[in-house]
XYZ file of C-alpha atoms in Angstrom:
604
model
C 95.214 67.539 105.502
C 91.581 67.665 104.990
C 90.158 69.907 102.818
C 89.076 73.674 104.108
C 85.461 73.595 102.247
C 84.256 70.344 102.208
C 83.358 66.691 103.925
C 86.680 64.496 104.066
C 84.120 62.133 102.781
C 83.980 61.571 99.043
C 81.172 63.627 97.456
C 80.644 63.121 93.661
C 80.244 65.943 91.406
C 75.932 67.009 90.685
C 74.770 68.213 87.523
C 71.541 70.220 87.943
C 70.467 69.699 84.206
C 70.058 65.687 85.268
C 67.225 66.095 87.502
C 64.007 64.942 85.095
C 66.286 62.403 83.863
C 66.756 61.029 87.358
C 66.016 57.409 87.718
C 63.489 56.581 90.566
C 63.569 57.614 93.961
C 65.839 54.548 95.677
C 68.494 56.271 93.575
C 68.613 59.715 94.314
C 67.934 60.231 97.926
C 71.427 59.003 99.086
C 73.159 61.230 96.631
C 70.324 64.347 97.737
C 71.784 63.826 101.633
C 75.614 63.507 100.334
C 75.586 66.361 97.851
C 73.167 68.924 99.600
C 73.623 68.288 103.075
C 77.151 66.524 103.487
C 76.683 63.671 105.732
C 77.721 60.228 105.600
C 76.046 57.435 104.718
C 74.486 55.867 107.059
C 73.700 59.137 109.216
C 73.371 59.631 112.638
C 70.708 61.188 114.718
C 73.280 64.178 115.488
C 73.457 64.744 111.899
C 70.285 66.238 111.706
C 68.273 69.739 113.251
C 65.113 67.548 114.531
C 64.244 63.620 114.766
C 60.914 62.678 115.906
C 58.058 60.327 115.445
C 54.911 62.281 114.763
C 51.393 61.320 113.034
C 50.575 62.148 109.756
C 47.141 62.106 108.577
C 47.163 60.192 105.077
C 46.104 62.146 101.769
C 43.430 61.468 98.749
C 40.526 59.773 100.098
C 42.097 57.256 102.329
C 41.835 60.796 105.211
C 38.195 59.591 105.900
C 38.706 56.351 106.365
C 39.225 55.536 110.361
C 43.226 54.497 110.154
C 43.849 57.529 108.489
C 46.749 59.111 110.726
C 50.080 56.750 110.672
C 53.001 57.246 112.892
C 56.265 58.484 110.904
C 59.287 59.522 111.240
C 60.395 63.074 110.547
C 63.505 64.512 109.742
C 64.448 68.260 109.467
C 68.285 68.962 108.352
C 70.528 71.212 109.170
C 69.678 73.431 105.808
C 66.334 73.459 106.602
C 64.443 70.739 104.719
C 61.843 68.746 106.235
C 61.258 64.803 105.381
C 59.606 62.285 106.719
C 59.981 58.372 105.431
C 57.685 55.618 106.323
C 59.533 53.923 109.425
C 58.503 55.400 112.893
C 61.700 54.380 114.199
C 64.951 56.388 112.619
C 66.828 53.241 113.580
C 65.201 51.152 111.091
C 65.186 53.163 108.215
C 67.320 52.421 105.179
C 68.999 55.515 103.882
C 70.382 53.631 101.398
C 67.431 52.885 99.712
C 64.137 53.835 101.329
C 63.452 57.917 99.925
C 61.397 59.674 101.992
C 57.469 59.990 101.538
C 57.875 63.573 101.485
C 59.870 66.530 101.630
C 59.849 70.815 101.924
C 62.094 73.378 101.950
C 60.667 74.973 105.304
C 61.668 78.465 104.209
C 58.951 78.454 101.323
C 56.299 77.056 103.871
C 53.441 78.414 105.765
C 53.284 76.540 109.325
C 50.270 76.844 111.301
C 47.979 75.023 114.497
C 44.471 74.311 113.652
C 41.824 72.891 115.645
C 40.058 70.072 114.580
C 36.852 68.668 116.283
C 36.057 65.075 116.796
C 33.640 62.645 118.474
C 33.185 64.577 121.521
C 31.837 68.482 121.681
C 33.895 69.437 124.558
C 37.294 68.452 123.320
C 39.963 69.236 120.499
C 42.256 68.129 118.549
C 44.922 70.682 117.626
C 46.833 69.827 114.458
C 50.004 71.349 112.901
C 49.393 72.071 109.331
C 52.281 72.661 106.882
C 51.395 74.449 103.399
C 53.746 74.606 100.755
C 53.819 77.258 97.644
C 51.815 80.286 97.122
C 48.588 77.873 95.854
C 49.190 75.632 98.641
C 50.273 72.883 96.160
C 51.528 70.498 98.914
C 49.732 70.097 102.491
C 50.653 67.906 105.671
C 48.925 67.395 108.838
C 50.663 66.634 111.691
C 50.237 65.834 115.251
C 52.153 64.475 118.264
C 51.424 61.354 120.955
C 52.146 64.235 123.450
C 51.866 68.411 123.917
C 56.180 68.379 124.300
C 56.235 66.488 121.309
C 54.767 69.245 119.601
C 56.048 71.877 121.041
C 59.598 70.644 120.300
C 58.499 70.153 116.880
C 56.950 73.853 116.233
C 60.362 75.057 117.737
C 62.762 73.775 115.382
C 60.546 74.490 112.380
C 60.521 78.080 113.717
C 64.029 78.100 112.885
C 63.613 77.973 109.181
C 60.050 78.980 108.416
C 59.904 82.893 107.824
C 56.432 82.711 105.874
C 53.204 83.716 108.074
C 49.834 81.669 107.528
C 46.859 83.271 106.623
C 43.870 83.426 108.678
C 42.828 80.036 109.168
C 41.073 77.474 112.070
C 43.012 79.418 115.250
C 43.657 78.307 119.164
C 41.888 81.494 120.118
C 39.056 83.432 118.277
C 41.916 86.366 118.096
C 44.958 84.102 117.109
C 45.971 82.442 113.729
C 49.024 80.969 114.771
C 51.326 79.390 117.784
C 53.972 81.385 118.641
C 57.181 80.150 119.643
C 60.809 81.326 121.070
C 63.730 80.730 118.828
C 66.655 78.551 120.563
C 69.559 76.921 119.421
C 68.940 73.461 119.770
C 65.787 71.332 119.033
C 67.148 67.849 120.971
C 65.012 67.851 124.269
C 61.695 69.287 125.711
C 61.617 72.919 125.019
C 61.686 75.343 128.669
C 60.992 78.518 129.163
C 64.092 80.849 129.004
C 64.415 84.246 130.427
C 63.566 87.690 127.968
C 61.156 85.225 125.966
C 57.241 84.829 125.883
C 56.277 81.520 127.254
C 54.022 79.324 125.426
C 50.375 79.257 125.718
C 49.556 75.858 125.558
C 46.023 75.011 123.388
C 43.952 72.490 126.397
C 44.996 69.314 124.390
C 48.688 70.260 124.836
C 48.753 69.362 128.374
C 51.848 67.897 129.173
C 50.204 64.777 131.148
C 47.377 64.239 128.178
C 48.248 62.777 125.062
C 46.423 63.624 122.003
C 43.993 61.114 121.021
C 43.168 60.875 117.393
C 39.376 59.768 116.829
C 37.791 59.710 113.876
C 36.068 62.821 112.524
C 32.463 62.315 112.661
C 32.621 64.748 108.985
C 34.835 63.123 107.662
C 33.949 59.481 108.572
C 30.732 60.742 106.864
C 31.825 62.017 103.775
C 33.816 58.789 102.681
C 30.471 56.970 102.839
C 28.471 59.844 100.990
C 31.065 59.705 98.095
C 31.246 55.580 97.871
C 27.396 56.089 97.392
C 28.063 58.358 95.106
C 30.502 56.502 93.058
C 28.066 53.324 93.621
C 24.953 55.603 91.957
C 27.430 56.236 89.263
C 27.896 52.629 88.301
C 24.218 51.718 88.840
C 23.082 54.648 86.482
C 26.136 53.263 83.903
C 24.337 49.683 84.006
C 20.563 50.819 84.229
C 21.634 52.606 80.993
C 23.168 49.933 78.970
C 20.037 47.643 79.846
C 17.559 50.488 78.974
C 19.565 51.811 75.480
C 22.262 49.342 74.579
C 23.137 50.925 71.267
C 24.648 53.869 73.933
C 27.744 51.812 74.665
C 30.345 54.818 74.587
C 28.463 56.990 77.190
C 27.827 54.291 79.419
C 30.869 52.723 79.068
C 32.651 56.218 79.864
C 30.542 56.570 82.960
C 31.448 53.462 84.099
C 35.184 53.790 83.532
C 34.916 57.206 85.450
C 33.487 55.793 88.582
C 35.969 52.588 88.438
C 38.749 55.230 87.991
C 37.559 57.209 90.938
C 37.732 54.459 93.128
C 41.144 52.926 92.178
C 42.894 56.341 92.449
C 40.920 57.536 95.654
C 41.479 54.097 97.816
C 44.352 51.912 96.192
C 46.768 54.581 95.582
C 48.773 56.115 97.864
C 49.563 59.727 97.661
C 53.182 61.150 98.244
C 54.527 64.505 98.642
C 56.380 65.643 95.573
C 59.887 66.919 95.907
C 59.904 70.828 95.984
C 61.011 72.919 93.036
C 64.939 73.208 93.168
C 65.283 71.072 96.611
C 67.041 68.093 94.486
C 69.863 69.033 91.642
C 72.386 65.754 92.340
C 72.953 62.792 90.096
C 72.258 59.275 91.216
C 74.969 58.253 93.427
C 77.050 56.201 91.027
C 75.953 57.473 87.618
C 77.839 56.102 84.477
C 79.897 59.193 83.810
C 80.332 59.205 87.900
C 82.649 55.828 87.763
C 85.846 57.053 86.034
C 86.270 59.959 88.575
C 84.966 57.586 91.062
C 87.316 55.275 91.133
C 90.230 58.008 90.614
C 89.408 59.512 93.302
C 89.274 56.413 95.894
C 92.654 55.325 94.227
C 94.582 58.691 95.034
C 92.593 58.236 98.525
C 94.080 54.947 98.786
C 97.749 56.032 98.083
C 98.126 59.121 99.832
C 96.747 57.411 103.324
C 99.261 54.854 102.549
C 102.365 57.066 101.796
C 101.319 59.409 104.627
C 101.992 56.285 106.706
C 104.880 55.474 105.587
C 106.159 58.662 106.105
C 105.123 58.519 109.286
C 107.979 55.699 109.736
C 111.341 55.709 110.614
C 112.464 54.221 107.487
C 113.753 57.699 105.782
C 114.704 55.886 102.260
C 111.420 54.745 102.050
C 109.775 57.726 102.494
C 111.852 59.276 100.515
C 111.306 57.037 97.695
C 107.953 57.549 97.727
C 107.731 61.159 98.318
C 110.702 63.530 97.451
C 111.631 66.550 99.130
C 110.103 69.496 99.025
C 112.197 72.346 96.950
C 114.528 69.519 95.203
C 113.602 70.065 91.306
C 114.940 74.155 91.431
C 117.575 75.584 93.257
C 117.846 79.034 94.862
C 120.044 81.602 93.012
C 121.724 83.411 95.784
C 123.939 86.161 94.501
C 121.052 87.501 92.167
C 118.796 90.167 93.228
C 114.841 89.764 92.105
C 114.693 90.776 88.537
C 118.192 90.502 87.776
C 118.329 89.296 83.758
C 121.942 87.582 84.547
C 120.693 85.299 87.080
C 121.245 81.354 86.141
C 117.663 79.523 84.279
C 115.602 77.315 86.049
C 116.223 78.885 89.760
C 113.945 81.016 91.906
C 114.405 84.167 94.299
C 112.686 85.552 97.178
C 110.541 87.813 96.039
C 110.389 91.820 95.744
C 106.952 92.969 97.229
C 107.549 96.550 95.622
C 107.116 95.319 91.905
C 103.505 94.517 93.101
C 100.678 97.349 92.626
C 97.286 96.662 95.196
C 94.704 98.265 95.823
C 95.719 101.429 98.322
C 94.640 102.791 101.560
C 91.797 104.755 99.741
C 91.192 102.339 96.409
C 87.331 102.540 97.239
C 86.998 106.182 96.608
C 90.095 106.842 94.345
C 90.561 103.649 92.519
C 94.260 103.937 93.433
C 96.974 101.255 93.671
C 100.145 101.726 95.777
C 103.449 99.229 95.989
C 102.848 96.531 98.318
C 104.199 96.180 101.697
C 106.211 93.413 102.862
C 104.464 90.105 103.068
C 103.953 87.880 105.920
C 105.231 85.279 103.962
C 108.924 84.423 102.561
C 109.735 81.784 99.927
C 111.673 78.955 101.165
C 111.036 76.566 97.983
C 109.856 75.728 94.638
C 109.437 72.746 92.818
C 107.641 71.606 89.069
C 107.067 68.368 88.437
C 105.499 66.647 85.665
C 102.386 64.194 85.728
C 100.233 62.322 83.677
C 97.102 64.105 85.918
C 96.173 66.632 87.878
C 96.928 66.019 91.836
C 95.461 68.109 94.384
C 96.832 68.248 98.139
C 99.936 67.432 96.559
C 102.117 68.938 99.298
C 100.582 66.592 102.002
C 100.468 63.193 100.417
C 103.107 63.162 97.645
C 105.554 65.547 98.834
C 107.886 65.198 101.859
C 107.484 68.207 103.979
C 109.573 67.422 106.863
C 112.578 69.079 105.802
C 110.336 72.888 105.380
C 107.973 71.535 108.323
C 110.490 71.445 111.002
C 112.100 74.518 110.558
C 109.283 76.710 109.641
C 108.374 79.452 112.675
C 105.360 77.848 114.721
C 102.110 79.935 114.200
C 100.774 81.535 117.332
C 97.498 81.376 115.994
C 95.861 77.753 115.238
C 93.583 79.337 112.655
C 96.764 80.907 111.084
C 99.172 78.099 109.119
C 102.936 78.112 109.593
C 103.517 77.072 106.204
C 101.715 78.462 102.800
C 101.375 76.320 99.873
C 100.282 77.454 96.468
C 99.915 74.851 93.813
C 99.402 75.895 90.372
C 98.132 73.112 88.210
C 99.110 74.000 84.401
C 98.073 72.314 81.596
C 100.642 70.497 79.341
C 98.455 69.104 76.515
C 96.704 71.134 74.055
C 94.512 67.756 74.320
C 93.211 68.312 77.985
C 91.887 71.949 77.059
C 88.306 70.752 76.902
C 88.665 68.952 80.360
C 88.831 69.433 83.831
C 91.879 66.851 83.963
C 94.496 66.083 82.269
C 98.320 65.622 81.529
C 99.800 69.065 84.341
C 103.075 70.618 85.185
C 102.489 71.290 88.851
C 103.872 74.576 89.793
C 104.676 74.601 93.809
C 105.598 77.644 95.732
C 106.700 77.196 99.629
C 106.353 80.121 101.675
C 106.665 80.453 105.551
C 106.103 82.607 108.409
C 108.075 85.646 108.103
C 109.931 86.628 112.376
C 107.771 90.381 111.843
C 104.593 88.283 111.393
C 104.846 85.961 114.065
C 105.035 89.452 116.747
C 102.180 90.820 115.016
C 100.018 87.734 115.836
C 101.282 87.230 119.237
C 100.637 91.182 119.741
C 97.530 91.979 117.057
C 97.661 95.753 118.246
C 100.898 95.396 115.570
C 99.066 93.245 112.783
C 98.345 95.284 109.545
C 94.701 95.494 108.325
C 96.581 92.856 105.537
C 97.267 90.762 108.174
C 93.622 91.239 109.814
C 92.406 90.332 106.584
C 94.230 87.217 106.343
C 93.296 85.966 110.307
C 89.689 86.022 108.900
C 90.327 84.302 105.494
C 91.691 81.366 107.254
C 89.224 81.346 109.691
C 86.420 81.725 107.389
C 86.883 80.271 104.007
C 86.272 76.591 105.136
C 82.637 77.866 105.355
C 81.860 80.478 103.404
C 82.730 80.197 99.546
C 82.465 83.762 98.829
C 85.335 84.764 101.077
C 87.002 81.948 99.716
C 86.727 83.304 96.021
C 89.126 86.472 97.317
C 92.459 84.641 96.643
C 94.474 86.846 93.894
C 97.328 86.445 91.955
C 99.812 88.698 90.701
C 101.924 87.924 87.588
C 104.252 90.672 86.671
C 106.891 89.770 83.452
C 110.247 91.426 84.356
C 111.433 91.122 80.421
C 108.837 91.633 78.379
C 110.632 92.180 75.405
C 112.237 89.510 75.491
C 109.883 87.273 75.936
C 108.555 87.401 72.763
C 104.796 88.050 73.431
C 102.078 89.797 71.483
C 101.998 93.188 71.937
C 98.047 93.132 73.170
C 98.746 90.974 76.170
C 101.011 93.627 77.675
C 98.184 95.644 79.238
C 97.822 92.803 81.225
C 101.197 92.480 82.752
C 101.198 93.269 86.439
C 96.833 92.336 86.718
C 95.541 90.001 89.194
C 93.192 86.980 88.612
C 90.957 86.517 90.987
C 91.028 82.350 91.920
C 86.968 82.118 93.114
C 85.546 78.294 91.617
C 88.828 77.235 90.191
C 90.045 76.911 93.646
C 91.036 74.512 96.323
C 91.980 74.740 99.886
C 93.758 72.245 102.341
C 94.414 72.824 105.557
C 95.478 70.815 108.557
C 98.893 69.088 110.338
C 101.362 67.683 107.739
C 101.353 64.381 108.290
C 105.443 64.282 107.026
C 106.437 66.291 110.183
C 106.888 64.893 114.022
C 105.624 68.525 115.133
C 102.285 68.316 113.156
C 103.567 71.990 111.355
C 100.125 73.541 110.146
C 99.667 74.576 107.034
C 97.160 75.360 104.347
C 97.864 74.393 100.457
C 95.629 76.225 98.118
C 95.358 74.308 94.334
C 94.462 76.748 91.656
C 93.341 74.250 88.768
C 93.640 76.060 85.140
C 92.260 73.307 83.251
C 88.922 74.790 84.826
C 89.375 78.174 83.666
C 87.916 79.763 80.532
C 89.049 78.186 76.964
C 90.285 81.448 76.132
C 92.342 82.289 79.089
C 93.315 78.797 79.229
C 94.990 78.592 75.483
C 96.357 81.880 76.608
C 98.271 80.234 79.751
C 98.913 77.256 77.750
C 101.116 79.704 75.547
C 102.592 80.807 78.198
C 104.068 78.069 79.557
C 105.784 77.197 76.819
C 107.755 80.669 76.860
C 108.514 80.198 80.306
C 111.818 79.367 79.663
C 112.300 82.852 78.209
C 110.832 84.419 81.438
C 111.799 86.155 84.289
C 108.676 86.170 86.287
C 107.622 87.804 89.558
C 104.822 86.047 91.194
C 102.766 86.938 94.302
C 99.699 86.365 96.211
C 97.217 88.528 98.377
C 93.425 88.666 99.676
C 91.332 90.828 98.128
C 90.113 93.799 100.107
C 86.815 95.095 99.424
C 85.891 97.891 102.258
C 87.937 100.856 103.919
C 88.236 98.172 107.017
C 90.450 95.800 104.809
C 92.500 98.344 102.629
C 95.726 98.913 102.075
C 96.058 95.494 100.645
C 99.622 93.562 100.844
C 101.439 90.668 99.070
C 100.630 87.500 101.298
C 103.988 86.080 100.051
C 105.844 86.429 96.521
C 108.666 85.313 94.857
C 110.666 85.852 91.564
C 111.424 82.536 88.788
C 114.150 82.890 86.866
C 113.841 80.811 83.301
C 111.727 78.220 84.478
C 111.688 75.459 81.877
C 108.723 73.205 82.345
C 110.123 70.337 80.191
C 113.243 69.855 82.462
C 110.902 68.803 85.114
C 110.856 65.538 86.662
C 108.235 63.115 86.554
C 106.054 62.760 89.692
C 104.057 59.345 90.117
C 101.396 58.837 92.686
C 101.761 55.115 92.442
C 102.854 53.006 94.820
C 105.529 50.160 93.649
C-alpha cells in the first residue's frame, strides 16, 4: 500500500532550526524540491506549474553594460515558488547539483509590465517586473523572445500572486498593470475563453514580432559616467599621495574605495537571495539523516521482496515470512463484551453502547449519547513483539489473504473493505526519549459490516457517521487537518481491579485525538488475488508527549489485569457531521504483552 499523505518516494525528515547552518547551495536545493514540493529527483517538466525560457536582465552594474539580459530558464512549482537556474534549456540542468540563481514565493510578490524605451523613439520594450517584500528587497526583470511567451508567463504567475503593484511605468497613461484571466493550466499559448476579458496586448506583444532587446541609450550612458567616476576617484587618490605623501591613510582609503567599487560592481555576480521561510529542509543526506536513511531503504527493500513472495504460489514460503493475520489471540466465543469470566489473552467483538460521542446536538449542548453501531466488525487481533517500530505492518509483514478474501467488497473505491489500526506501544522505558524503539505492535482487524455495504450502495441510507467517514477517506491523503480527526476510545471495564491510581479514572472512557502521531496506508493488499482495499492507520506513541507516554508505558504493563473496550471514530465538528458513531470497536480480554511472539522483518 502506499501511504495516504505522502510521495511513495523516500522523503527525509527537515528540521527548520538547521537552515543558517545549511552548507552551500549544491546541497540544499535537492532536499528544498523533495521536502517542500515532493517530486523526484530528477523531475520532469509535468512536475512543475510553468517551464519557460525567458530573459533576465542581470543585476549590480553589469545592467548597463550591452549583454546585460541572458536567456534562463524559469521554473514556477506547483506551491507557488518561482526559480530560475542558469541553463536556458530545462533539459540540461542538473537538479542534483546546480541551485537556482534565484527564487520567490509569488504570493509575497508584486508583479507588474513596465515600459522601457530604447534606441529608437517610436518603439518599446515592455518588461515584466517582479518585486519582492514590502521594501522591494529583491527585483527581477523579465522579458520574452515573443508576446505568447509572455502572456503565458503573466498567466500562471496570476495564479499565485494576490499582491497589487503600485503605480509605476504603465502600458497606458490610465493603467498600472496587465490584466490577465485565471485558467487552470499554464502548458500552451493562452486563448481567449468565454465570460473572460481578453487581453490587450501592449504594440511589442504582437504575436508575429519578437521583442528585441537593445541597449538603453540611459543606461549604456550611465556605466560610462560612473567608470569615469570611479577613474577620477583613483586619479584624485594618486594626485594626492604625490602632492602630500605623509597623507597615506586618506589616500590609501580612497583608493581602496574606488578599487572596491569596481570589483563588486563588474566581477561579481549578483544572485537572488532565498526568501524568508521558503527553505526549512536539511541537506539531503545530513549526518543524523544516515541511520534513518538506511532503515528506511532496508524495510523498503524487504517488504517489496516479501510482498513478492507472497504474491507466489509457494504458501509455506509466504507463510514463513509473513504469518497470518489474527494468529497470536484467539476469539472467546461464549463471552459477552465485558464479561470478567472470559479466558486472558482473547478478544471480543465489540459493544458500541459502552462508547459516549459527541450527540446529535454536542455543538450547542455539549452532550454525549451511546454510540450507534459501527460500520465496522472485528474479525482479528494480533501483538507481536519487535526490536523497532514497523509501520504498514499489515501490508508487508503480515499475511492478509486469509481476512482479504473473505472480507465484503467495498462499493465505494474511496471506501476500504478492510480497516487496520496499528497501535505501536513502547516496551522500553529506554526508547521514551525517541521516536523509535523496542514496540509491542497492537493490531486490530475490522471489516465491512452487511448494513454498511447497503448504505453505500444506497447513500440516501448512510448515517451522517458514515457521510463523515466517505469524506475522511477521500480527503485525508491531502489535507492533514482532516487527517488529525482520528479518535480513540479507551474505556476500562474493571477498574478496580486493575489496580490504577485513583486520578487517572476521570479519564476512563476519553478520547485522544491521533493528529501528528499518525499514519495512514491505503491501497490493494498485495497478499490477496482480489486486490481487497484497505487502509491501515499506525498511531506511533513513542511520538506522543513524555508524560502521556510514561503514562501508557504503565499501562501496558497492567494490561494483563485488563479488560479493555477499545473503539475508533471521526471526529465531528459541525451540526452537518453530528451524531458521531464508533467506526469499529472491540473488547480485549487480559491481554498480556509479554506472551507475544516475536515478529522479524528480516529476510533469511
Amino acid at each position: 500500500m502506499k501511504r495516504g499523505s505522502v510521495s511513495p518516494e523516500i522523503s527525509l525528515s527537515g528540521n527548520s532550526d538547521a537552515k543558517e547552518s545549511l552548507p552551500h547551495n549544491k546541497r540544499r536545493t535537492i532536499a528544498w524540491l523533495i521536502e517542500n514540493e515532493g517530486l523526484k529527483i530528477p523531475p520532469r517538466r509535468s512536475d512543475f506549474f510553468y517551464v519557460g525560457q525567458l530573459l533576465k536582465r542581470r543585476g549590480g552594474l553589469v545592467k548597463m553594460v550591452n549583454s546585460s539580459w541572458k536567456p534562463r530558464c524559469f521554473i514556477i512549482t506547483k506551491r507557488g515558488y518561482l526559480l530560475y537556474y542558469e541553463e536556458s534549456n530545462f533539459e540540461r540542468i542538473d537538479f542534483t547539483s546546480d541551485p537556482p540563481r534565484g527564487m520567490v514565493n509569488l504570493s509575497e510578490c508584486v508583479i507588474s509590465v513596465s515600459k522601457n524605451e530604447v534606441e529608437s523613439s517610436n518603439d518599446f520594450v515592455y518588461t515584466i517586473e517582479v518585486r519582492v517584500g514590502k521594501k522591494d528587497q529583491s527585483r527581477w526583470k523579465i522579458a520574452g523572445e515573443s508576446g505568447d511567451d509572455m502572456e503565458n508567463f503573466l498567466e500562471c504567475t496570476n495564479q499565485f500572486s494576490n499582491k497589487k503593484p503600485s503605480n509605476r511605468n504603465s502600458l497606458n497613461d490610465s493603467c498600472n498593470e496587465m490584466v490577465v484571466p485565471n485558467k487552470s493550466s499554464c502548458s500552451s499559448s493562452p486563448s481567449s475563453v468565454d465570460g473572460e476579458a481578453s487581453i490587450e496586448r501592449p504594440k511589442s506583444f504582437r504575436k508575429t514580432e519578437s521583442v528585441q532587446l537593445r541597449q538603453e541609450v540611459s543606461g549604456h550612458n550611465n556605466f560610462y559616467m560612473l567608470l569615469v567616476i570611479n577613474i577620477c576617484c583613483i586619479c584624485m587618490g594618486y594626485m594626492e599621495k604625490k602632492e602630500n605623501p605623509s597623507s597615506s591613510h586618506r589616500h590609501m582609503n580612497l583608493l581602496m574605495l574606488a578599487i572596491i567599487n569596481i570589483v563588486i560592481g563588474i566581477c561579481i555576480p549578483k544572485r537572488a537571495p532565498f526568501p524568508s521561510g521558503c527553505y526549512t529542509a536539511v541537506p539531503l543526506v545530513h549526518d543524523s539523516d544516515l541511520a534513518p536513511l538506511l532503515k528506511a531503504i532496508r524495510t523498503n527493500q524487504i517488504a517489496k521482496r516479501k510482498k513478492e513472495i507472497m504474491k507466489s504460489s509457494d504458501a509455506s514460503m509466504a507463510q514463513s515470512l509473513a504469518p497470518f493475520a489474527g494468529a497470536t489471540m484467539s476469539r472467546a466465543i461464549d463471552h459477552a463484551p465485558g464479561n470478567l469470566s472470559a479466558p486472558p489473552h482473547t478478544w471480543q467483538e465489540g459493544n458500541h453502547e459502552v462508547f459516549n460521542v459527541r450527540g446529535p446536538k454536542y455543538m450547542k449542548d455539549g452532550k454525549k449519547v451511546p454510540s450507534s453501531p459501527g460500520a465496522y466488525r472485528m474479525i482479528g487481533c494480533d501483538i507481536y513483539s519487535c526490536n523497532e517500530r514497523i509501520d504498514n505492518i499489515a501490508d508487508a509483514h503480515i499475511n492478509m489473504k486469509n481476512f482479504g478474501e473473505k472480507a465484503l467488497k467495498s462499493p465505494l473505491e474511496a471506501v476500504p473493505s478492510l480497516l487496520v489500526v496499528n497501535c505501536q506501544l513502547p516496551s522500553d522505558k529506554n526508547s521514551s526519549n525517541g521516536d523509535d524503539g523496542p514496540t509491542n505492535h497492537l493490531i486490530l482487524y475490522f471489516s465491512l459490516t452487511e448494513e454498511a455495504v447497503e448504505a453505500l450502495k444506497d447513500r440516501s441510507k448512510a448515517s451522517k457517521a458514515l457521510e463523515l467517514w466517505i469524506q475522511y477517506c477521500t480527503r485525508q491523503a491531502s489535507e492533514d487537518q482532516f487527517r488529525g480527526r482520528f479518535k480513540v476510545i479507551a474505556v476500562i471495564e474493571n477498574w478496580a481491579e486493575s489496580q490504577l491510581p485513583g486520578q487517572l479514572k476521570s479519564w476512563n472512557g476519553k478520547p485522544v485525538l491521533i493528529s501528528k502521531t499518525g499514519k495512514i496506508f491505503a491501497g490493494k493488499l498485495a497478499s490477496t488475488n482480489e486486490g481487497t482495499t484497505c487502509l491501515e492507520m499506525d498511531i506511533n506513541v513513542h511520538k506522543f508527549r513524555s508524560t502521556a507516554k510514561k503514562v501508557l508505558f504503565g499501562l501496558t504493563e497492567r494490561f494483563k489485569n485488563m479488560v479493555l473496550h477499545v473503539g475508533f471514530t471521526i471526529e465531528g465538528r459541525n451540526a452537518e457531521e453530528l451524531p458521531e458513531a464508533i467506526l469499529g470497536c472491540t473488547c480485549l480480554n487480559y491481554p498480556d504483552p509479554k506472551a507475544a511472539p516475536k515478529l522479524s522483518i528480516d529476510i533469511d
